[in-house]
PDB file of C-alpha atoms in Angstrom:
ATOM      1  CA  MET W   1      -0.031   0.015  -0.014  1.00 53.00           C
ATOM      2  CA  GLU W   2       1.484   3.297  -1.036  1.00 71.00           C
ATOM      3  CA  ASN W   3       1.280   6.011   1.757  1.00 90.00           C
ATOM      4  CA  ILE W   4      -0.965   8.938   1.523  1.00 92.00           C
ATOM      5  CA  GLU W   5       1.665  11.318   0.198  1.00 93.00           C
ATOM      6  CA  GLN W   6       2.356   9.220  -2.928  1.00 93.00           C
ATOM      7  CA  ARG W   7      -1.338   8.539  -3.472  1.00 94.00           C
ATOM      8  CA  VAL W   8      -2.149  12.293  -3.343  1.00 95.00           C
ATOM      9  CA  LYS W   9       0.777  13.097  -5.549  1.00 95.00           C
ATOM     10  CA  LYS W  10      -0.260  10.528  -8.131  1.00 95.00           C
ATOM     11  CA  ILE W  11      -3.798  11.774  -8.208  1.00 95.00           C
ATOM     12  CA  VAL W  12      -2.536  15.409  -8.511  1.00 95.00           C
ATOM     13  CA  ALA W  13      -0.338  14.257 -11.440  1.00 95.00           C
ATOM     14  CA  GLU W  14      -3.122  12.531 -13.197  1.00 93.00           C
ATOM     15  CA  GLN W  15      -5.873  15.264 -12.709  1.00 92.00           C
ATOM     16  CA  LEU W  16      -3.601  18.077 -13.746  1.00 93.00           C
ATOM     17  CA  GLY W  17      -1.882  16.210 -16.470  1.00 91.00           C
ATOM     18  CA  VAL W  18       1.618  16.986 -15.235  1.00 93.00           C
ATOM     19  CA  ASN W  19       4.631  14.761 -14.563  1.00 93.00           C
ATOM     20  CA  GLU W  20       4.671  13.081 -11.047  1.00 92.00           C
ATOM     21  CA  ALA W  21       8.282  14.330 -10.638  1.00 92.00           C
ATOM     22  CA  GLU W  22       7.014  17.941 -10.873  1.00 93.00           C
ATOM     23  CA  VAL W  23       4.581  17.484  -8.193  1.00 95.00           C
ATOM     24  CA  LYS W  24       6.461  18.812  -5.031  1.00 95.00           C
ATOM     25  CA  ASN W  25       4.891  19.008  -1.444  1.00 94.00           C
ATOM     26  CA  GLU W  26       5.187  22.749  -1.753  1.00 95.00           C
ATOM     27  CA  SER W  27       3.587  23.008  -5.229  1.00 95.00           C
ATOM     28  CA  SER W  28       0.536  25.202  -5.360  1.00 95.00           C
ATOM     29  CA  PHE W  29      -2.001  23.786  -7.853  1.00 96.00           C
ATOM     30  CA  VAL W  30      -2.841  27.088  -9.523  1.00 95.00           C
ATOM     31  CA  ASP W  31       0.560  28.791  -9.394  1.00 95.00           C
ATOM     32  CA  ASP W  32       2.990  26.001  -9.924  1.00 94.00           C
ATOM     33  CA  LEU W  33       0.978  23.265 -11.722  1.00 95.00           C
ATOM     34  CA  GLY W  34      -1.248  25.335 -13.944  1.00 93.00           C
ATOM     35  CA  ALA W  35      -4.486  24.346 -12.722  1.00 94.00           C
ATOM     36  CA  ASP W  36      -7.550  26.443 -13.342  1.00 92.00           C
ATOM     37  CA  SER W  37     -10.524  26.781 -11.022  1.00 89.00           C
ATOM     38  CA  LEU W  38     -12.432  23.837 -12.536  1.00 92.00           C
ATOM     39  CA  ASP W  39      -9.295  21.694 -12.243  1.00 93.00           C
ATOM     40  CA  THR W  40      -9.231  22.415  -8.439  1.00 93.00           C
ATOM     41  CA  VAL W  41     -12.920  21.300  -8.129  1.00 92.00           C
ATOM     42  CA  GLU W  42     -12.053  18.026 -10.023  1.00 93.00           C
ATOM     43  CA  LEU W  43      -9.098  17.335  -8.048  1.00 94.00           C
ATOM     44  CA  VAL W  44     -11.168  17.590  -4.858  1.00 94.00           C
ATOM     45  CA  MET W  45     -13.457  15.157  -6.406  1.00 92.00           C
ATOM     46  CA  ALA W  46     -10.830  12.792  -7.197  1.00 93.00           C
ATOM     47  CA  LEU W  47      -9.357  13.032  -3.709  1.00 94.00           C
ATOM     48  CA  GLU W  48     -12.857  12.386  -2.417  1.00 93.00           C
ATOM     49  CA  GLU W  49     -13.127   9.150  -4.361  1.00 91.00           C
ATOM     50  CA  GLU W  50      -9.595   7.883  -3.899  1.00 92.00           C
ATOM     51  CA  PHE W  51      -9.852   8.323  -0.110  1.00 93.00           C
ATOM     52  CA  GLU W  52     -13.670   7.595   0.288  1.00 91.00           C
ATOM     53  CA  CYS W  53     -14.543  10.805   2.051  1.00 90.00           C
ATOM     54  CA  GLU W  54     -16.438  13.841   1.661  1.00 90.00           C
ATOM     55  CA  ILE W  55     -14.592  17.051   1.600  1.00 93.00           C
ATOM     56  CA  PRO W  56     -17.059  19.972   2.447  1.00 93.00           C
ATOM     57  CA  ASP W  57     -16.822  23.018   0.101  1.00 90.00           C
ATOM     58  CA  GLU W  58     -15.482  25.256   2.962  1.00 93.00           C
ATOM     59  CA  ASP W  59     -12.570  22.898   3.428  1.00 93.00           C
ATOM     60  CA  ALA W  60     -12.105  22.242  -0.211  1.00 94.00           C
ATOM     61  CA  GLU W  61     -11.394  25.939  -0.710  1.00 92.00           C
ATOM     62  CA  LYS W  62      -8.453  25.852   1.639  1.00 93.00           C
ATOM     63  CA  ILE W  63      -6.661  23.036  -0.214  1.00 95.00           C
ATOM     64  CA  THR W  64      -4.562  24.904  -2.594  1.00 94.00           C
ATOM     65  CA  SER W  65      -1.272  23.109  -2.543  1.00 95.00           C
ATOM     66  CA  VAL W  66      -0.116  19.486  -2.427  1.00 96.00           C
ATOM     67  CA  GLN W  67       1.016  19.664   1.180  1.00 95.00           C
ATOM     68  CA  GLN W  68      -2.316  21.104   2.264  1.00 95.00           C
ATOM     69  CA  ALA W  69      -4.107  18.109   0.508  1.00 95.00           C
ATOM     70  CA  ILE W  70      -1.749  15.574   2.193  1.00 95.00           C
ATOM     71  CA  ASP W  71      -2.395  17.245   5.500  1.00 94.00           C
ATOM     72  CA  TYR W  72      -6.197  17.240   5.066  1.00 94.00           C
ATOM     73  CA  VAL W  73      -6.275  13.705   3.950  1.00 93.00           C
ATOM     74  CA  SER W  74      -4.083  12.641   6.832  1.00 92.00           C
ATOM     75  CA  ALA W  75      -6.093  14.341   9.339  1.00 91.00           C
ATOM     76  CA  HIS W  76      -9.393  13.033   8.305  1.00 88.00           C
ATOM     77  CA  LEU W  77      -8.496   9.529   7.423  1.00 80.00           C
ATOM     78  CA  ASN W  78      -7.280   8.837  11.083  1.00 62.00           C
ATOM     79  CA  LYS W  79     -10.528   9.966  12.555  1.00 53.00           C
TER      80      LYS W  79
ATOM     81  CA  MET X   1     -27.359  10.518 -35.422  1.00 63.00           C
ATOM     82  CA  SER X   2     -26.946   7.390 -33.290  1.00 82.00           C
ATOM     83  CA  LEU X   3     -27.079   7.782 -29.561  1.00 96.00           C
ATOM     84  CA  GLN X   4     -26.700   3.986 -29.134  1.00 96.00           C
ATOM     85  CA  GLY X   5     -26.354   3.130 -25.581  1.00 95.00           C
ATOM     86  CA  LYS X   6     -26.209   6.674 -24.165  1.00 97.00           C
ATOM     87  CA  VAL X   7     -28.048   7.220 -20.926  1.00 98.00           C
ATOM     88  CA  ALA X   8     -30.437  10.087 -21.206  1.00 98.00           C
ATOM     89  CA  LEU X   9     -32.669  11.622 -18.686  1.00 98.00           C
ATOM     90  CA  VAL X  10     -35.752  13.656 -19.783  1.00 98.00           C
ATOM     91  CA  THR X  11     -37.736  15.551 -17.101  1.00 98.00           C
ATOM     92  CA  GLY X  12     -41.528  15.938 -17.635  1.00 97.00           C
ATOM     93  CA  ALA X  13     -41.772  13.349 -20.176  1.00 97.00           C
ATOM     94  CA  SER X  14     -45.278  12.046 -19.744  1.00 96.00           C
ATOM     95  CA  ARG X  15     -46.831  14.156 -22.463  1.00 94.00           C
ATOM     96  CA  GLY X  16     -46.271  16.955 -24.989  1.00 94.00           C
ATOM     97  CA  ILE X  17     -42.847  17.997 -25.847  1.00 97.00           C
ATOM     98  CA  GLY X  18     -41.097  15.981 -23.236  1.00 97.00           C
ATOM     99  CA  ALA X  19     -42.921  12.604 -24.335  1.00 97.00           C
ATOM    100  CA  ALA X  20     -41.836  13.339 -27.983  1.00 98.00           C
ATOM    101  CA  ILE X  21     -38.220  14.046 -26.782  1.00 98.00           C
ATOM    102  CA  ALA X  22     -38.073  10.830 -24.910  1.00 98.00           C
ATOM    103  CA  GLU X  23     -39.444   8.786 -27.825  1.00 97.00           C
ATOM    104  CA  GLN X  24     -37.138  10.231 -30.458  1.00 97.00           C
ATOM    105  CA  LEU X  25     -34.036   9.768 -28.203  1.00 98.00           C
ATOM    106  CA  ALA X  26     -35.013   6.229 -27.534  1.00 97.00           C
ATOM    107  CA  ALA X  27     -35.609   5.759 -31.422  1.00 97.00           C
ATOM    108  CA  GLU X  28     -31.862   6.812 -31.855  1.00 96.00           C
ATOM    109  CA  GLY X  29     -30.801   4.068 -29.570  1.00 96.00           C
ATOM    110  CA  ALA X  30     -30.501   6.031 -26.283  1.00 98.00           C
ATOM    111  CA  ILE X  31     -31.337   4.366 -22.895  1.00 98.00           C
ATOM    112  CA  VAL X  32     -33.970   6.942 -21.976  1.00 98.00           C
ATOM    113  CA  ILE X  33     -35.207   7.632 -18.383  1.00 98.00           C
ATOM    114  CA  GLY X  34     -38.336   9.719 -18.495  1.00 98.00           C
ATOM    115  CA  THR X  35     -39.865  11.474 -15.333  1.00 98.00           C
ATOM    116  CA  ALA X  36     -43.472  12.265 -14.497  1.00 98.00           C
ATOM    117  CA  THR X  37     -44.781  13.745 -11.315  1.00 97.00           C
ATOM    118  CA  SER X  38     -47.355  10.804 -10.806  1.00 97.00           C
ATOM    119  CA  GLU X  39     -46.878   7.020 -10.443  1.00 97.00           C
ATOM    120  CA  SER X  40     -49.300   6.437 -13.321  1.00 97.00           C
ATOM    121  CA  GLY X  41     -47.597   8.816 -15.451  1.00 97.00           C
ATOM    122  CA  ALA X  42     -44.239   7.168 -14.704  1.00 98.00           C
ATOM    123  CA  ALA X  43     -45.643   3.805 -15.351  1.00 97.00           C
ATOM    124  CA  ALA X  44     -46.950   4.906 -18.700  1.00 97.00           C
ATOM    125  CA  ILE X  45     -43.546   6.264 -19.631  1.00 97.00           C
ATOM    126  CA  GLY X  46     -41.831   3.142 -18.696  1.00 97.00           C
ATOM    127  CA  GLU X  47     -44.212   1.052 -21.002  1.00 97.00           C
ATOM    128  CA  ARG X  48     -43.228   3.278 -23.851  1.00 96.00           C
ATOM    129  CA  LEU X  49     -39.346   3.173 -23.065  1.00 96.00           C
ATOM    130  CA  VAL X  50     -38.836  -0.250 -21.736  1.00 96.00           C
ATOM    131  CA  ALA X  51     -38.225  -1.959 -25.141  1.00 94.00           C
ATOM    132  CA  GLN X  52     -35.153   0.270 -25.651  1.00 94.00           C
ATOM    133  CA  GLY X  53     -33.870  -0.471 -22.127  1.00 96.00           C
ATOM    134  CA  GLY X  54     -35.159   2.824 -20.796  1.00 97.00           C
ATOM    135  CA  ALA X  55     -37.744   3.402 -17.753  1.00 98.00           C
ATOM    136  CA  GLY X  56     -40.107   5.859 -16.289  1.00 98.00           C
ATOM    137  CA  ARG X  57     -39.545   7.457 -12.794  1.00 98.00           C
ATOM    138  CA  VAL X  58     -41.543   9.549 -10.475  1.00 98.00           C
ATOM    139  CA  LEU X  59     -40.026  13.072  -9.853  1.00 98.00           C
ATOM    140  CA  ASN X  60     -41.380  16.167  -8.498  1.00 97.00           C
ATOM    141  CA  VAL X  61     -38.605  18.630  -9.358  1.00 96.00           C
ATOM    142  CA  THR X  62     -39.707  21.082  -6.607  1.00 95.00           C
ATOM    143  CA  GLU X  63     -39.369  18.505  -3.857  1.00 95.00           C
ATOM    144  CA  GLU X  64     -36.414  18.980  -1.591  1.00 95.00           C
ATOM    145  CA  GLY X  65     -33.615  16.506  -2.534  1.00 96.00           C
ATOM    146  CA  ALA X  66     -35.692  14.675  -4.997  1.00 97.00           C
ATOM    147  CA  ILE X  67     -33.529  15.462  -8.235  1.00 98.00           C
ATOM    148  CA  ASP X  68     -30.285  14.574  -6.401  1.00 97.00           C
ATOM    149  CA  ALA X  69     -31.919  11.250  -5.169  1.00 98.00           C
ATOM    150  CA  LEU X  70     -33.318  10.448  -8.643  1.00 98.00           C
ATOM    151  CA  ILE X  71     -30.023  11.085 -10.496  1.00 98.00           C
ATOM    152  CA  GLU X  72     -28.071   8.989  -8.088  1.00 97.00           C
ATOM    153  CA  SER X  73     -30.353   6.070  -8.301  1.00 97.00           C
ATOM    154  CA  VAL X  74     -30.547   6.435 -12.353  1.00 98.00           C
ATOM    155  CA  GLU X  75     -26.814   6.547 -12.452  1.00 97.00           C
ATOM    156  CA  LYS X  76     -26.411   3.459 -10.153  1.00 97.00           C
ATOM    157  CA  GLU X  77     -29.003   1.513 -12.157  1.00 97.00           C
ATOM    158  CA  PHE X  78     -28.230   2.595 -15.827  1.00 97.00           C
ATOM    159  CA  GLY X  79     -24.818   4.001 -15.666  1.00 97.00           C
ATOM    160  CA  PRO X  80     -23.590   7.650 -15.959  1.00 98.00           C
ATOM    161  CA  ILE X  81     -25.892  10.176 -17.529  1.00 98.00           C
ATOM    162  CA  ALA X  82     -24.572  11.404 -20.919  1.00 98.00           C
ATOM    163  CA  VAL X  83     -27.579  13.423 -21.930  1.00 98.00           C
ATOM    164  CA  LEU X  84     -29.760  15.504 -19.731  1.00 98.00           C
ATOM    165  CA  VAL X  85     -32.878  17.176 -21.182  1.00 98.00           C
ATOM    166  CA  ASN X  86     -34.495  19.739 -18.692  1.00 98.00           C
ATOM    167  CA  ASN X  87     -37.830  19.821 -20.067  1.00 98.00           C
ATOM    168  CA  ALA X  88     -40.138  19.795 -16.994  1.00 97.00           C
ATOM    169  CA  GLY X  89     -42.289  23.084 -16.884  1.00 96.00           C
ATOM    170  CA  ILE X  90     -45.611  24.523 -15.946  1.00 95.00           C
ATOM    171  CA  THR X  91     -47.499  27.829 -16.561  1.00 94.00           C
ATOM    172  CA  ARG X  92     -49.355  29.952 -14.062  1.00 96.00           C
ATOM    173  CA  ASP X  93     -50.484  32.683 -16.547  1.00 94.00           C
ATOM    174  CA  THR X  94     -51.956  35.843 -15.319  1.00 96.00           C
ATOM    175  CA  LEU X  95     -51.303  39.575 -15.596  1.00 97.00           C
ATOM    176  CA  LEU X  96     -48.634  41.096 -13.390  1.00 97.00           C
ATOM    177  CA  MET X  97     -51.142  43.157 -11.426  1.00 97.00           C
ATOM    178  CA  ARG X  98     -52.949  40.041 -10.412  1.00 97.00           C
ATOM    179  CA  MET X  99     -49.992  37.725  -9.979  1.00 98.00           C
ATOM    180  CA  LYS X 100     -49.581  36.129  -6.584  1.00 98.00           C
ATOM    181  CA  ASP X 101     -46.255  35.514  -5.036  1.00 98.00           C
ATOM    182  CA  GLU X 102     -47.010  31.738  -5.211  1.00 98.00           C
ATOM    183  CA  ASP X 103     -47.679  32.069  -8.961  1.00 98.00           C
ATOM    184  CA  TRP X 104     -44.152  33.416  -9.310  1.00 98.00           C
ATOM    185  CA  ASP X 105     -42.525  31.013  -6.907  1.00 98.00           C
ATOM    186  CA  ALA X 106     -44.183  28.031  -8.508  1.00 98.00           C
ATOM    187  CA  ILE X 107     -42.773  28.968 -11.909  1.00 98.00           C
ATOM    188  CA  MET X 108     -39.352  29.772 -10.741  1.00 98.00           C
ATOM    189  CA  ASP X 109     -39.025  26.520  -8.718  1.00 97.00           C
ATOM    190  CA  THR X 110     -40.424  24.230 -11.292  1.00 97.00           C
ATOM    191  CA  ASN X 111     -39.058  25.787 -14.531  1.00 98.00           C
ATOM    192  CA  LEU X 112     -35.728  27.304 -13.296  1.00 98.00           C
ATOM    193  CA  LYS X 113     -34.358  26.061 -10.135  1.00 98.00           C
ATOM    194  CA  SER X 114     -35.098  22.485 -11.423  1.00 98.00           C
ATOM    195  CA  VAL X 115     -32.616  23.311 -14.283  1.00 98.00           C
ATOM    196  CA  PHE X 116     -29.896  24.417 -11.811  1.00 98.00           C
ATOM    197  CA  LYS X 117     -30.388  21.455  -9.585  1.00 98.00           C
ATOM    198  CA  ALA X 118     -30.423  18.729 -12.313  1.00 98.00           C
ATOM    199  CA  SER X 119     -27.514  20.243 -14.300  1.00 98.00           C
ATOM    200  CA  LYS X 120     -25.353  20.409 -11.193  1.00 97.00           C
ATOM    201  CA  ALA X 121     -26.196  16.848 -10.129  1.00 97.00           C
ATOM    202  CA  VAL X 122     -25.253  15.285 -13.466  1.00 97.00           C
ATOM    203  CA  LEU X 123     -21.963  17.284 -13.740  1.00 96.00           C
ATOM    204  CA  ARG X 124     -19.847  15.206 -11.642  1.00 91.00           C
ATOM    205  CA  SER X 125     -20.112  12.057 -13.923  1.00 93.00           C
ATOM    206  CA  MET X 126     -20.062  14.213 -17.132  1.00 96.00           C
ATOM    207  CA  MET X 127     -16.715  15.949 -15.999  1.00 94.00           C
ATOM    208  CA  LYS X 128     -15.293  12.459 -15.347  1.00 92.00           C
ATOM    209  CA  ALA X 129     -16.498  11.070 -18.566  1.00 94.00           C
ATOM    210  CA  ARG X 130     -15.161  14.183 -20.459  1.00 95.00           C
ATOM    211  CA  PHE X 131     -18.484  14.135 -22.261  1.00 97.00           C
ATOM    212  CA  GLY X 132     -21.839  15.448 -21.718  1.00 98.00           C
ATOM    213  CA  ARG X 133     -24.913  16.952 -23.393  1.00 98.00           C
ATOM    214  CA  ILE X 134     -27.349  19.306 -21.449  1.00 98.00           C
ATOM    215  CA  ILE X 135     -30.247  20.423 -23.327  1.00 98.00           C
ATOM    216  CA  ASN X 136     -32.659  22.978 -21.822  1.00 98.00           C
ATOM    217  CA  ILE X 137     -36.087  23.616 -22.970  1.00 98.00           C
ATOM    218  CA  ALA X 138     -36.666  27.386 -23.011  1.00 98.00           C
ATOM    219  CA  SER X 139     -39.336  29.132 -24.986  1.00 98.00           C
ATOM    220  CA  VAL X 140     -39.708  31.879 -27.602  1.00 97.00           C
ATOM    221  CA  VAL X 141     -41.432  33.804 -24.854  1.00 96.00           C
ATOM    222  CA  GLY X 142     -38.219  34.079 -22.986  1.00 98.00           C
ATOM    223  CA  VAL X 143     -36.832  36.116 -25.853  1.00 98.00           C
ATOM    224  CA  THR X 144     -40.001  38.027 -26.974  1.00 96.00           C
ATOM    225  CA  GLY X 145     -41.937  38.414 -23.752  1.00 96.00           C
ATOM    226  CA  ASN X 146     -45.736  37.713 -23.668  1.00 93.00           C
ATOM    227  CA  PRO X 147     -48.388  39.586 -21.598  1.00 93.00           C
ATOM    228  CA  GLY X 148     -49.692  37.350 -18.813  1.00 95.00           C
ATOM    229  CA  GLN X 149     -46.362  35.269 -18.709  1.00 96.00           C
ATOM    230  CA  THR X 150     -44.025  37.627 -16.788  1.00 98.00           C
ATOM    231  CA  ASN X 151     -43.182  34.673 -14.460  1.00 98.00           C
ATOM    232  CA  TYR X 152     -42.977  32.073 -17.261  1.00 98.00           C
ATOM    233  CA  ALA X 153     -40.896  34.465 -19.520  1.00 98.00           C
ATOM    234  CA  ALA X 154     -38.505  35.367 -16.767  1.00 98.00           C
ATOM    235  CA  ALA X 155     -37.760  31.761 -15.988  1.00 98.00           C
ATOM    236  CA  LYS X 156     -37.356  30.909 -19.597  1.00 98.00           C
ATOM    237  CA  ALA X 157     -34.916  33.833 -20.166  1.00 98.00           C
ATOM    238  CA  GLY X 158     -33.286  32.895 -16.972  1.00 98.00           C
ATOM    239  CA  ILE X 159     -32.717  29.336 -18.599  1.00 98.00           C
ATOM    240  CA  ILE X 160     -30.994  30.868 -21.588  1.00 98.00           C
ATOM    241  CA  GLY X 161     -28.574  32.823 -19.284  1.00 98.00           C
ATOM    242  CA  PHE X 162     -27.873  29.876 -17.174  1.00 98.00           C
ATOM    243  CA  THR X 163     -27.202  27.892 -20.362  1.00 98.00           C
ATOM    244  CA  LYS X 164     -24.680  30.506 -21.649  1.00 98.00           C
ATOM    245  CA  SER X 165     -22.888  30.766 -18.248  1.00 98.00           C
ATOM    246  CA  MET X 166     -22.686  26.972 -17.769  1.00 98.00           C
ATOM    247  CA  ALA X 167     -21.505  26.344 -21.419  1.00 98.00           C
ATOM    248  CA  ARG X 168     -18.565  28.715 -20.631  1.00 98.00           C
ATOM    249  CA  GLU X 169     -17.695  26.889 -17.329  1.00 97.00           C
ATOM    250  CA  VAL X 170     -17.672  23.403 -18.578  1.00 97.00           C
ATOM    251  CA  GLY X 171     -16.663  23.707 -22.318  1.00 97.00           C
ATOM    252  CA  SER X 172     -13.183  22.615 -21.518  1.00 95.00           C
ATOM    253  CA  ARG X 173     -14.406  19.185 -20.354  1.00 96.00           C
ATOM    254  CA  ASN X 174     -16.277  18.515 -23.693  1.00 97.00           C
ATOM    255  CA  ILE X 175     -19.623  19.193 -22.097  1.00 98.00           C
ATOM    256  CA  THR X 176     -22.086  21.293 -24.104  1.00 98.00           C
ATOM    257  CA  VAL X 177     -24.928  23.095 -22.915  1.00 98.00           C
ATOM    258  CA  ASN X 178     -27.694  24.407 -25.164  1.00 98.00           C
ATOM    259  CA  CYS X 179     -31.291  25.583 -25.384  1.00 98.00           C
ATOM    260  CA  VAL X 180     -34.116  24.771 -27.594  1.00 98.00           C
ATOM    261  CA  ALA X 181     -36.718  27.400 -27.685  1.00 98.00           C
ATOM    262  CA  PRO X 182     -39.975  26.227 -28.942  1.00 97.00           C
ATOM    263  CA  GLY X 183     -42.476  28.555 -30.638  1.00 96.00           C
ATOM    264  CA  PHE X 184     -46.139  27.793 -30.582  1.00 94.00           C
ATOM    265  CA  ILE X 185     -46.446  23.909 -30.441  1.00 95.00           C
ATOM    266  CA  ASP X 186     -49.486  22.003 -30.381  1.00 92.00           C
ATOM    267  CA  THR X 187     -49.638  20.576 -26.824  1.00 89.00           C
ATOM    268  CA  ASP X 188     -51.925  20.445 -23.967  1.00 86.00           C
ATOM    269  CA  MET X 189     -50.154  23.688 -22.682  1.00 80.00           C
ATOM    270  CA  THR X 190     -51.169  25.735 -25.749  1.00 84.00           C
ATOM    271  CA  ARG X 191     -54.509  23.953 -26.151  1.00 87.00           C
ATOM    272  CA  ALA X 192     -55.548  25.684 -22.919  1.00 83.00           C
ATOM    273  CA  LEU X 193     -55.383  29.089 -24.623  1.00 82.00           C
ATOM    274  CA  PRO X 194     -58.635  30.628 -25.893  1.00 87.00           C
ATOM    275  CA  GLU X 195     -59.367  29.890 -29.729  1.00 89.00           C
ATOM    276  CA  THR X 196     -59.154  33.564 -30.620  1.00 89.00           C
ATOM    277  CA  GLN X 197     -55.581  33.933 -29.070  1.00 84.00           C
ATOM    278  CA  ARG X 198     -54.657  30.752 -30.791  1.00 87.00           C
ATOM    279  CA  GLU X 199     -55.759  32.164 -34.170  1.00 89.00           C
ATOM    280  CA  ALA X 200     -54.046  35.587 -33.506  1.00 89.00           C
ATOM    281  CA  LEU X 201     -50.744  33.633 -32.699  1.00 87.00           C
ATOM    282  CA  VAL X 202     -50.898  31.528 -35.916  1.00 93.00           C
ATOM    283  CA  GLN X 203     -50.924  34.808 -37.858  1.00 94.00           C
ATOM    284  CA  GLN X 204     -47.531  35.716 -36.501  1.00 93.00           C
ATOM    285  CA  ILE X 205     -45.953  32.521 -37.779  1.00 96.00           C
ATOM    286  CA  ALA X 206     -44.218  32.516 -41.104  1.00 97.00           C
ATOM    287  CA  LEU X 207     -45.007  28.843 -41.889  1.00 97.00           C
ATOM    288  CA  GLY X 208     -48.826  29.552 -41.003  1.00 95.00           C
ATOM    289  CA  ARG X 209     -49.199  26.703 -38.527  1.00 94.00           C
ATOM    290  CA  LEU X 210     -48.527  25.364 -35.128  1.00 95.00           C
ATOM    291  CA  GLY X 211     -45.324  23.269 -34.657  1.00 97.00           C
ATOM    292  CA  GLU X 212     -45.598  19.713 -33.506  1.00 97.00           C
ATOM    293  CA  ALA X 213     -43.864  18.169 -30.446  1.00 97.00           C
ATOM    294  CA  LYS X 214     -41.663  16.149 -32.792  1.00 97.00           C
ATOM    295  CA  ASP X 215     -40.269  19.289 -34.322  1.00 98.00           C
ATOM    296  CA  ILE X 216     -38.725  20.178 -31.003  1.00 98.00           C
ATOM    297  CA  ALA X 217     -37.790  16.536 -30.449  1.00 98.00           C
ATOM    298  CA  ASP X 218     -35.785  16.572 -33.540  1.00 98.00           C
ATOM    299  CA  ALA X 219     -33.714  19.655 -32.528  1.00 98.00           C
ATOM    300  CA  VAL X 220     -33.038  17.950 -29.217  1.00 98.00           C
ATOM    301  CA  VAL X 221     -31.855  14.813 -30.872  1.00 98.00           C
ATOM    302  CA  PHE X 222     -29.509  16.974 -33.048  1.00 98.00           C
ATOM    303  CA  LEU X 223     -28.077  18.747 -30.101  1.00 98.00           C
ATOM    304  CA  ALA X 224     -27.613  15.406 -28.299  1.00 98.00           C
ATOM    305  CA  SER X 225     -25.903  13.800 -31.275  1.00 97.00           C
ATOM    306  CA  ASP X 226     -22.096  13.992 -32.448  1.00 95.00           C
ATOM    307  CA  ARG X 227     -23.521  16.138 -35.329  1.00 96.00           C
ATOM    308  CA  ALA X 228     -23.612  19.060 -32.727  1.00 97.00           C
ATOM    309  CA  ASN X 229     -20.204  18.579 -31.333  1.00 97.00           C
ATOM    310  CA  TYR X 230     -19.143  22.181 -31.816  1.00 98.00           C
ATOM    311  CA  VAL X 231     -22.451  23.706 -30.726  1.00 98.00           C
ATOM    312  CA  THR X 232     -22.495  25.166 -27.206  1.00 98.00           C
ATOM    313  CA  GLY X 233     -24.226  28.025 -25.513  1.00 98.00           C
ATOM    314  CA  GLN X 234     -26.712  28.294 -28.180  1.00 98.00           C
ATOM    315  CA  THR X 235     -30.496  28.708 -28.155  1.00 98.00           C
ATOM    316  CA  LEU X 236     -31.984  26.994 -31.066  1.00 98.00           C
ATOM    317  CA  HIS X 237     -35.301  28.505 -32.139  1.00 98.00           C
ATOM    318  CA  ILE X 238     -37.754  26.048 -33.427  1.00 98.00           C
ATOM    319  CA  ASN X 239     -40.691  28.260 -34.077  1.00 98.00           C
ATOM    320  CA  GLY X 240     -41.816  28.133 -37.789  1.00 98.00           C
ATOM    321  CA  GLY X 241     -40.391  31.618 -38.218  1.00 97.00           C
ATOM    322  CA  MET X 242     -42.568  33.219 -35.489  1.00 96.00           C
ATOM    323  CA  LEU X 243     -39.398  34.922 -34.210  1.00 96.00           C
ATOM    324  CA  MET X 244     -36.344  35.534 -36.123  1.00 96.00           C
ATOM    325  CA  PRO X 245     -33.718  36.835 -33.553  1.00 90.00           C
TER     326      PRO X 245
END
C-alpha cells in the first residue's frame, strides 16, 4: 500500500496532466501546476473518491497546495 | 445520429414535448429515463421506453432533495448520464397586477431552479467522462416576452442565461449546454389558450401553422448527437418563423 503522500501526488499528477516528478509537496495547484478553478474542483472530487471521504466546500477551498491536500487527508483519514 | 447506448434523462416526459423528446432519443438508440410527477405517469412512460432499455420514474422537481436522489439512483442502475434534457415546466399565466407570490415562486421552482439542480447533479459524472450534453427547453417567450407570462418568460430567459454561463464553465471538459426554444407548439399547454388567441398567434408564424412536439424533439436529438459537437451555449429557435432573432 502506498502512503498518503504518494497517493495524493499520483492523483494530482493524473488530474492536472503533469509529470509526477513535478509534483512537489510545496507545489501550489494554480501557481505551480497550472490548474484552473475547474481543475481544482475536479481534483477535490478525485481525492474524495480515492480516499472515500467527503470534503465540504469550505474545506475544499483551503486546499490549494499538495501539502495541504496531504495534511487534510491525513487528518481526516485517521478519525 | 446514433445515440446508441447513451443514458439520457428527460424530465417531464409524460406528455407533450417531453414525451416526444423521450421517444425520439430512444428511437436513436439512447437508454432513456423519463420522469413524471405521478406514479401512473411514470408507469406509462416506462411502458413506452422499456423496449429500448429505458424506464419511467416519479420526480417532483420542486421536492427537496428529489432531483439529487433520482439522478443518483438512475446512475447507479443505468450508468452515468450522458444526455440531460431539462424539459419539465408549468405555466401560471396571469397579468402581473394579479400575480400572486405563489404564482411566481411555483414557476421559478419548477421551471428554473430545477434546471440548476439537475444540471449540477449530472455534472460530476459528465466531467469524469469528459462528455456530456445538457439540453434545456426554453421558450420563444423567454426572448420576446408575452403579456400574462411575466413569471414564465422570466424563468425561460433565466434558463437561456444559465445555459450560456454553464457552457462557458464546462466547455473545456467537452460538455455542451444548449437551449431549444419552442415557439407555438400544439400541446396541452397551448390547447389551454382561448381559440381567438390561438388564431392571432398563428398569424405571426411564417409557416402559418403550429409546430408539433416532434419538431422540438428533432432539434433535441440533433443537439444530443455528435453532429452538434461544436455547438454550445446556443439557443436553437424552433418556431416556424414566429421569431427571427
